[in-house]
Amino acid sequence: DQQVKQNSPSLSVQEGRISILNCDYTNSMFDYFLWYKKYPAEGPTFLISISSIKDKNEDGRFTVFLNKSAKHLSLHIVPSQPGDSAVYFCAASEDDKIIFGKGTRLHILP
Amino acid sequence: DSGVTQTPKHLITATGQRVTLRCSPRSGDLSVYWYQQSLDQGLQFLIQYYNGEERAKGNILERFSAQQFPDLHSELNLSSLELGDSALYFCASSHPTKGLAGGYEQFFGPGTRLTVL
């Protein structure tokens, strides 16, 4: 039973446009949500996070939105750049245990 | 560089064999987590240790075991290896206190790629 779901295995976006990656979760006890970025042959790197008491967190080109009633979060990347091509993992945590989604592969097209 | 180190980077072995993967957490981190990533799969949580004690268990097979030593480095032991155990194995660590954003972030090592032939 997947507690964190990323329903889009891949996404292609034109360079300069907005990339929107989506994630759904089922456990209402999750109190912290994170996005990780992964390049091939490297470990995932932490990108941005949001506490369940907030609905938006912004860091430069990256913004994460949380809709608790819908149990949905999204990551917006504006503007998208070639270096953003990677796999993005959504994750949700309760205390120090984190559950990861299966990831969405983002392709930024020239 | 996340500060988490993993050795070896690559490991090729045969079915039925046993291997040990090693992880050193970031300085100050007390928790170590092990994950398995198979082809086209997400990060499957295997096991967590906190300050030497097992804290949480995920989808870890009985053929697999782990431990965390007094210096906080951790080892993941995989035995009676099967072809399906071929995967990337990641170690991550986290600090005992929450970050400024209100949660625990995990920092990942570069992974060990295990190939079972």
Coordinates of C-alpha atoms in Angstrom, one line a residue, chain A residues 34-106:
Chain A
L34 CA 10.1 17.0 1.3
W35 CA 11.2 17.0 -2.3
Y36 CA 14.5 15.4 -3.4
K37 CA 16.2 15.6 -6.7
K38 CA 18.3 12.7 -8.1
Y39 CA 20.8 12.6 -10.9
P40 CA 21.9 9.3 -12.4
A41 CA 24.6 7.5 -10.4
E42 CA 24.2 9.9 -7.5
G43 CA 22.3 9.9 -4.2
P44 CA 19.2 11.9 -3.8
T45 CA 19.8 15.5 -2.7
F46 CA 17.4 17.5 -0.5
L47 CA 15.6 20.2 -2.5
I48 CA 12.9 21.9 -0.5
S49 CA 10.4 21.0 2.3
I50 CA 7.2 22.2 4.0
S51 CA 5.7 21.7 7.4
S52 CA 2.1 20.6 7.6
I53 CA 1.2 23.9 9.3
K54 CA 2.0 25.8 6.1
D55 CA 0.6 25.8 2.7
K56 CA 3.4 27.2 0.7
N57 CA 7.2 27.4 0.9
E58 CA 9.4 29.1 -1.6
D59 CA 13.1 28.9 -2.3
G60 CA 14.3 30.7 -5.4
R61 CA 12.9 29.0 -8.5
F62 CA 11.3 26.3 -6.4
T63 CA 8.0 26.5 -4.6
V64 CA 6.1 23.7 -2.8
F65 CA 2.4 23.9 -2.2
L66 CA 0.5 21.8 0.3
N67 CA -3.2 21.1 0.2
K68 CA -3.9 19.2 3.4
S69 CA -7.6 18.7 2.8
A70 CA -6.8 17.0 -0.6
K71 CA -3.7 15.3 0.8
H72 CA -1.8 16.7 -2.2
L73 CA 1.4 18.6 -2.7
S74 CA 3.1 20.0 -5.7
L75 CA 6.5 21.3 -6.6
H76 CA 6.7 24.2 -9.0
I77 CA 9.9 25.1 -10.8
V78 CA 10.0 28.5 -12.6
P79 CA 11.7 29.0 -15.0
S80 CA 12.7 25.5 -15.8
Q81 CA 16.4 25.1 -16.8
P82 CA 18.3 22.2 -18.5
G83 CA 20.0 21.3 -15.2
D84 CA 16.6 20.6 -13.7
S85 CA 16.4 17.4 -15.8
A86 CA 16.5 14.7 -13.1
V87 CA 14.2 12.4 -11.1
Y88 CA 12.2 14.1 -8.4
F89 CA 11.1 12.2 -5.3
C90 CA 8.3 13.4 -3.1
A91 CA 8.5 12.3 0.5
A92 CA 6.4 12.5 3.6
S93 CA 7.5 12.1 7.2
E94 CA 6.1 11.4 10.6
D95 CA 8.8 12.1 13.2
D96 CA 12.1 11.0 11.7
K97 CA 10.7 8.3 9.4
I98 CA 10.3 9.3 5.8
I99 CA 8.3 7.5 3.1
F100 CA 9.3 8.2 -0.5
G101 CA 7.2 8.1 -3.7
K102 CA 8.5 6.3 -6.8
G103 CA 9.7 9.5 -8.4
T104 CA 8.9 11.5 -11.5
R105 CA 11.5 11.9 -14.3
L106 CA 11.6 15.5 -15.5

